[in-house]
Amino acid sequence: MRDPRRLRLVGLALGLLALLLAPFLVDALLGRAWVRVLDLVLLYAMLALGLNIVVGYAGLLDLGFVAFFAVGAYLYALCASPHFGLHLPFWLLLPAAALLAAGVGVLLGAPTLRLRGDYLAIVTLGFGEIIRIFLNNLNAPVNLTNGPQGITMIRPIEIAGVSMARPVELAGLTVPSLHLYYYLFLGFAALALVVSSRLEDSRIGRAWIAIREDEVAARACGVNTRDLKLLAFALGASFGGVAGALYASFQGFVSPESFGLTESVMILCMVVLGGMGHVRGVVLGAALLVALPEALRYTGPLQRALLGSVYIEPSDLRLLLFGLALVLVARWRPAGLWPSPVRRRELAERHAPGGPESAQ
Amino acid sequence: MLGSIYALVALGYTMVYGILGLINFAHGEVVMVGALVAITAIGVLGPATGLPGPLLLLVALGVSVLACMLLGALLERVAYRPLREAPRLTALITAIGMSIVIQNLAMLAWGRQYLSFPALLPNEPMILLGATVTGTQLIIVALTALAMVVLMGLVNRTRLGRAMRATAQSPALASLMGVNVDRIVVVTFLVGSALAALAGVMVAGYYGQAHYHMGFMLGLKAFTAAVLGGIGNIPGAMVGGLALGVIESLGAGYIGALTGGFLGSHYQDVFAFAVLVLVLVFRPSGLLGERVADRA
Amino acid sequence: MMPTTRRTTIALLAAALVAAGCGKQEPPKPAADAPKPPPELTVRIGMAAPLTGPQGHLGKDVENGARLAIEEANAANIVVGGNRLRFELVAEDDEASGTKATVVAQSFVDRKVVAVIGHMNSGASIPASKIYSDAGIAQVSPSATAISYTAQGFRTTFRVMANDSQQGRVLGEYAVRQLGAKRVAIIDDRTAYGQGLADEVERAVKAAGGQVVGREYTTDKATDFRSILTSLRARKPDLVFFGGMDAQFGPMVEQARTLRLQAQLMGGDGVQSAQFIKLAGAAADGVVASSPGLPLDKMPGGAAFADKFKAKFNTDIQIYAPFAYDATWAVIEAIKAAGSAEPARLLEALGKREHRGVTGVIAFDEKGDIRGGGVTLYSVKGGAWQTLETIGGAAPAEAPAPAPAAAPAPAPAK
């Protein structure tokens, strides 16, 4: 019998090693495009973790989350590109993006405190669109955002004078730019994960869950629902803001069309499909929903192998299969792919002792 | 004008929501299918039967209503019924998934190009009470009003309607009272889809075009209208739809004059959403909605 | 627990080995698959455009145009450097999204395409261009018109369509001088394309002595334009210009007619399509629109292209297929001229060569913009587009405005 604690430690170390080696492994086995997908998975994991605070913990259905992503991205883009000729360093811009997004989050949260459920959803959706429309139109009379043309030539992040946009030689090993971004994003995603899971177990987290379950009861128990809801909006938004700033530097280009409603809906799907309120599930959801549409590009060879020739063009089939996958996952795992233990128990209870009525 | 189409689509959202508490995000796609089926029906039946324009349109409308009812029933049976006990947001995911599926199937079936809807009705502008209107516009308004009257009658005056209202209040109690809940839900989807088909044919006929992606924006606007009016509330959907139509054209036409030229028509959607937010801040359950306690 | 751990260990060992191995072969691969002497050599050309979503029909148009060129090239049995080339089109859907575009671009680099036709949208072409530039792969967009696309200092960005400023200038001047419009109203759809073109038209109208009496806006998803048309009608414009696509312009023209808006209606290349006439019906008559390049039916091979396209795909040309076809042939001609399908040599030849395509002479200036790209104006008569006249074109030394002096041409982007 081995000490289970030591075993866990070994497992943790191995997991960490796997995460560190992942970009090289993926690059060698699948190609560099998949390293880019990996980078995006981490970025979306940050976004999904942010939204998870609002939707998963506090139970506030937010359909405009992409607005915070946009705010962070534009802050970085405007302050680190030739558009205004500004080149502020990233260590200043990242906290600024978090703060600004949090501020916008509070601004959005304040008038919507009384709204519930779908009314809140539609108002947040409206806010998301309003932010996008302003970004799209503020090129006249004064050219603030360059309108629909977007902002080009955004500077990549530089750490100690080393640009992340170029490969770095490290002890005889060339680390390409995409790998560098992977490590950067991994660091921030890990931070988001730790903050999220610490919050879940804190007084604040429990108060949020109380609000989610029953707002009136929570207030009766002395929970300051107003401040806590605003806090959820602000914290969730700040994750989105940081992710946005990272995205701007990663892409080198931002334009308003990247911040549409479908993006908000996708992030919400990551949270719900992964397992609302459960950080690991949410990360899994992000990984699945980012990687799946990319994987479905390669159904051509599969068709050839199974059916002899390509009957339907992969590009025609790709989103169809993606939609089907959403439906099927929701059907077979209604609580999400990896629900939190508490939630799984609740669902089981609701079904077991003579639930309201039989499902079919 | 656009308002009456929003209202028809919003009715579909609101009825399903009222009974199941489910936002049927795929409802806009049913509208799209309705429009495309009608175009195909006209294309096939027109040359084959040589019917005169208005009659042909009526037949095409019938075909499209039937097709959409079938689609609606299928949606309910395949996608939503298995999830009736699941968390609400999971059903939302299914709805989004189904919307993607229907859209891409339509893309494969009807092709990617915009299809033009033949002008089957007289479209000569005429002056009525000082406003320029066309025959099509009059027909749309009349049909919408008719559809709403019929629907109100159905919900408030018939046995079926009573069963629907009972199910909306409590499915469990309704089933104890001998209501076949599954059947009521299917009927709700059938009625909602028939209205969607009507809206689809109208919108395609009015603007002369249809496309596999048209349902998305229309569905979103209609959902907004349903919420504005108070979701789950049938008169609310109508009021919300009409109000949204008016707000939008006001925003597009007069926002420049209202703000002294500071904001132009590029802020029309901002204007629409701002009105929505204001309404909901002061009336958190929509224009005609009742207070409902619910959770996300 | 045990078996899992052991399996993980083995996997990680393998990973470490692979990682160590790939560390060495990391520096930019020269993709030196040209000099090998098998009789048949597969050459992959990438194509990226939105194949789903609201612009799916336009993206498919690009794909079809490129596919036609590829099939012709394969039928022509092109031999380069002793190898018979077999071209393969790798078509990917970028969903008109900048984020997806970069993943697609990276996957093209992984799959060793020698050049890319695309992307269709400026918002996708621009973020992807950095990846192609880093990999040294030529990117020829059939349709991205944003000025900034070729202004980033990359050697690898090309386009076969006149940019917003080239086309907007022709449209604005034509409106004022030839059509005699003194009072011009402008509508745009707030997309990168529509707004970019509309701004350039506004500038040109003012420069030509016209007056811009109104500027209204819509979106690329709208179908109802009565409010903005009514408010423009009050300002009595001689001409209304729309920067946007045919799917909006069709209903807009019809609504303008029912509202009795007495003004010449005009659009850019986004509306110069067969589809526009179908959508607008009888109301389309008299509408003027431009398209970069020369009229297809006047070009050698142009009519044949249109026939072949119709026969093969059984659908109308939307807008971009001829441009995608020319872009693809430009790449193939460059391979022939370079005597190699190696990206670096292809790139060099592409910048220098010129060839006669179905939309005009395809030759690039030092930024990668089409050189002296002519713009042709059309108007609808009797349910079909009729050529009015071609402005510019053929003569490469036109255009004093785009001032090529300040171009950051030779800056090695790597």
PDB file of N, CA and C in Angstrom, chain C residues 177-215:
ATOM      1  N   ARG C 177     -19.480  63.949 -62.130  1.00  0.00           N
ATOM      2  CA  ARG C 177     -19.149  64.471 -63.469  1.00  0.00           C
ATOM      3  C   ARG C 177     -20.059  63.897 -64.533  1.00  0.00           C
ATOM      4  N   GLN C 178     -20.142  62.544 -64.618  1.00  0.00           N
ATOM      5  CA  GLN C 178     -20.905  61.957 -65.723  1.00  0.00           C
ATOM      6  C   GLN C 178     -22.406  61.960 -65.452  1.00  0.00           C
ATOM      7  N   LEU C 179     -22.792  61.639 -64.219  1.00  0.00           N
ATOM      8  CA  LEU C 179     -24.224  61.550 -63.929  1.00  0.00           C
ATOM      9  C   LEU C 179     -24.781  62.901 -63.497  1.00  0.00           C
ATOM     10  N   GLY C 180     -23.908  63.885 -63.339  1.00  0.00           N
ATOM     11  CA  GLY C 180     -24.352  65.242 -63.038  1.00  0.00           C
ATOM     12  C   GLY C 180     -25.042  65.404 -61.697  1.00  0.00           C
ATOM     13  N   ALA C 181     -24.668  64.601 -60.727  1.00  0.00           N
ATOM     14  CA  ALA C 181     -25.311  64.697 -59.418  1.00  0.00           C
ATOM     15  C   ALA C 181     -24.648  65.796 -58.592  1.00  0.00           C
ATOM     16  N   LYS C 182     -25.419  66.778 -58.172  1.00  0.00           N
ATOM     17  CA  LYS C 182     -24.881  67.834 -57.317  1.00  0.00           C
ATOM     18  C   LYS C 182     -25.061  67.466 -55.849  1.00  0.00           C
ATOM     19  N   ARG C 183     -26.222  66.909 -55.566  1.00  0.00           N
ATOM     20  CA  ARG C 183     -26.545  66.561 -54.175  1.00  0.00           C
ATOM     21  C   ARG C 183     -26.528  65.041 -54.039  1.00  0.00           C
ATOM     22  N   VAL C 184     -25.598  64.552 -53.256  1.00  0.00           N
ATOM     23  CA  VAL C 184     -25.423  63.101 -53.131  1.00  0.00           C
ATOM     24  C   VAL C 184     -25.726  62.675 -51.707  1.00  0.00           C
ATOM     25  N   ALA C 185     -26.504  61.608 -51.562  1.00  0.00           N
ATOM     26  CA  ALA C 185     -26.723  61.013 -50.238  1.00  0.00           C
ATOM     27  C   ALA C 185     -26.039  59.654 -50.217  1.00  0.00           C
ATOM     28  N   ILE C 186     -25.534  59.272 -49.051  1.00  0.00           N
ATOM     29  CA  ILE C 186     -24.760  58.033 -48.955  1.00  0.00           C
ATOM     30  C   ILE C 186     -25.300  57.173 -47.822  1.00  0.00           C
ATOM     31  N   ILE C 187     -25.466  55.885 -48.115  1.00  0.00           N
ATOM     32  CA  ILE C 187     -25.884  54.915 -47.101  1.00  0.00           C
ATOM     33  C   ILE C 187     -24.792  53.858 -47.027  1.00  0.00           C
ATOM     34  N   ASP C 188     -24.449  53.422 -45.825  1.00  0.00           N
ATOM     35  CA  ASP C 188     -23.561  52.260 -45.770  1.00  0.00           C
ATOM     36  C   ASP C 188     -24.046  51.276 -44.727  1.00  0.00           C
ATOM     37  N   ASP C 189     -23.517  50.036 -44.823  1.00  0.00           N
ATOM     38  CA  ASP C 189     -24.047  48.955 -43.981  1.00  0.00           C
ATOM     39  C   ASP C 189     -23.189  48.696 -42.744  1.00  0.00           C
ATOM     40  N   ARG C 190     -22.275  49.595 -42.444  1.00  0.00           N
ATOM     41  CA  ARG C 190     -21.429  49.486 -41.246  1.00  0.00           C
ATOM     42  C   ARG C 190     -20.601  48.207 -41.212  1.00  0.00           C
ATOM     43  N   THR C 191     -20.291  47.655 -42.354  1.00  0.00           N
ATOM     44  CA  THR C 191     -19.294  46.595 -42.370  1.00  0.00           C
ATOM     45  C   THR C 191     -17.994  47.223 -42.848  1.00  0.00           C
ATOM     46  N   ALA C 192     -16.904  46.486 -42.694  1.00  0.00           N
ATOM     47  CA  ALA C 192     -15.612  47.006 -43.116  1.00  0.00           C
ATOM     48  C   ALA C 192     -15.674  47.374 -44.598  1.00  0.00           C
ATOM     49  N   TYR C 193     -16.343  46.531 -45.400  1.00  0.00           N
ATOM     50  CA  TYR C 193     -16.427  46.804 -46.833  1.00  0.00           C
ATOM     51  C   TYR C 193     -17.306  48.026 -47.119  1.00  0.00           C
ATOM     52  N   GLY C 194     -18.531  47.992 -46.624  1.00  0.00           N
ATOM     53  CA  GLY C 194     -19.482  49.049 -46.965  1.00  0.00           C
ATOM     54  C   GLY C 194     -19.046  50.409 -46.466  1.00  0.00           C
ATOM     55  N   GLN C 195     -18.589  50.450 -45.223  1.00  0.00           N
ATOM     56  CA  GLN C 195     -18.178  51.730 -44.656  1.00  0.00           C
ATOM     57  C   GLN C 195     -16.916  52.239 -45.338  1.00  0.00           C
ATOM     58  N   GLY C 196     -15.977  51.336 -45.625  1.00  0.00           N
ATOM     59  CA  GLY C 196     -14.735  51.756 -46.262  1.00  0.00           C
ATOM     60  C   GLY C 196     -14.995  52.367 -47.629  1.00  0.00           C
ATOM     61  N   LEU C 197     -15.837  51.690 -48.404  1.00  0.00           N
ATOM     62  CA  LEU C 197     -16.126  52.179 -49.750  1.00  0.00           C
ATOM     63  C   LEU C 197     -16.915  53.488 -49.679  1.00  0.00           C
ATOM     64  N   ALA C 198     -17.918  53.542 -48.793  1.00  0.00           N
ATOM     65  CA  ALA C 198     -18.758  54.734 -48.695  1.00  0.00           C
ATOM     66  C   ALA C 198     -17.925  55.959 -48.297  1.00  0.00           C
ATOM     67  N   ASP C 199     -16.985  55.776 -47.378  1.00  0.00           N
ATOM     68  CA  ASP C 199     -16.143  56.899 -46.968  1.00  0.00           C
ATOM     69  C   ASP C 199     -15.318  57.427 -48.143  1.00  0.00           C
ATOM     70  N   GLU C 200     -14.811  56.502 -48.962  1.00  0.00           N
ATOM     71  CA  GLU C 200     -13.999  56.925 -50.099  1.00  0.00           C
ATOM     72  C   GLU C 200     -14.867  57.626 -51.143  1.00  0.00           C
ATOM     73  N   VAL C 201     -16.100  57.131 -51.318  1.00  0.00           N
ATOM     74  CA  VAL C 201     -17.001  57.790 -52.265  1.00  0.00           C
ATOM     75  C   VAL C 201     -17.306  59.201 -51.776  1.00  0.00           C
ATOM     76  N   GLU C 202     -17.568  59.323 -50.486  1.00  0.00           N
ATOM     77  CA  GLU C 202     -17.872  60.647 -49.928  1.00  0.00           C
ATOM     78  C   GLU C 202     -16.717  61.619 -50.205  1.00  0.00           C
ATOM     79  N   ARG C 203     -15.515  61.132 -49.956  1.00  0.00           N
ATOM     80  CA  ARG C 203     -14.337  61.966 -50.184  1.00  0.00           C
ATOM     81  C   ARG C 203     -14.261  62.397 -51.653  1.00  0.00           C
ATOM     82  N   ALA C 204     -14.486  61.435 -52.557  1.00  0.00           N
ATOM     83  CA  ALA C 204     -14.350  61.738 -53.983  1.00  0.00           C
ATOM     84  C   ALA C 204     -15.445  62.675 -54.468  1.00  0.00           C
ATOM     85  N   VAL C 205     -16.660  62.492 -53.922  1.00  0.00           N
ATOM     86  CA  VAL C 205     -17.757  63.373 -54.316  1.00  0.00           C
ATOM     87  C   VAL C 205     -17.419  64.813 -53.935  1.00  0.00           C
ATOM     88  N   LYS C 206     -16.921  64.986 -52.729  1.00  0.00           N
ATOM     89  CA  LYS C 206     -16.577  66.335 -52.275  1.00  0.00           C
ATOM     90  C   LYS C 206     -15.446  66.918 -53.121  1.00  0.00           C
ATOM     91  N   ALA C 207     -14.450  66.071 -53.424  1.00  0.00           N
ATOM     92  CA  ALA C 207     -13.316  66.551 -54.200  1.00  0.00           C
ATOM     93  C   ALA C 207     -13.748  66.964 -55.608  1.00  0.00           C
ATOM     94  N   ALA C 208     -14.785  66.283 -56.134  1.00  0.00           N
ATOM     95  CA  ALA C 208     -15.229  66.595 -57.487  1.00  0.00           C
ATOM     96  C   ALA C 208     -16.219  67.759 -57.507  1.00  0.00           C
ATOM     97  N   GLY C 209     -16.480  68.342 -56.371  1.00  0.00           N
ATOM     98  CA  GLY C 209     -17.356  69.509 -56.337  1.00  0.00           C
ATOM     99  C   GLY C 209     -18.804  69.197 -56.018  1.00  0.00           C
ATOM    100  N   GLY C 210     -19.102  67.961 -55.677  1.00  0.00           N
ATOM    101  CA  GLY C 210     -20.461  67.611 -55.286  1.00  0.00           C
ATOM    102  C   GLY C 210     -20.686  67.903 -53.810  1.00  0.00           C
ATOM    103  N   GLN C 211     -21.948  67.789 -53.417  1.00  0.00           N
ATOM    104  CA  GLN C 211     -22.275  68.077 -52.029  1.00  0.00           C
ATOM    105  C   GLN C 211     -22.891  66.814 -51.421  1.00  0.00           C
ATOM    106  N   VAL C 212     -22.429  66.421 -50.249  1.00  0.00           N
ATOM    107  CA  VAL C 212     -23.015  65.259 -49.591  1.00  0.00           C
ATOM    108  C   VAL C 212     -24.119  65.766 -48.677  1.00  0.00           C
ATOM    109  N   VAL C 213     -25.374  65.495 -49.051  1.00  0.00           N
ATOM    110  CA  VAL C 213     -26.486  66.096 -48.321  1.00  0.00           C
ATOM    111  C   VAL C 213     -27.028  65.190 -47.222  1.00  0.00           C
ATOM    112  N   GLY C 214     -26.584  63.961 -47.193  1.00  0.00           N
ATOM    113  CA  GLY C 214     -27.088  63.099 -46.127  1.00  0.00           C
ATOM    114  C   GLY C 214     -26.257  61.845 -46.038  1.00  0.00           C
ATOM    115  N   ARG C 215     -26.122  61.340 -44.829  1.00  0.00           N
ATOM    116  CA  ARG C 215     -25.390  60.097 -44.648  1.00  0.00           C
ATOM    117  C   ARG C 215     -26.232  59.250 -43.713  1.00  0.00           C
TER     118      ARG C 215
END
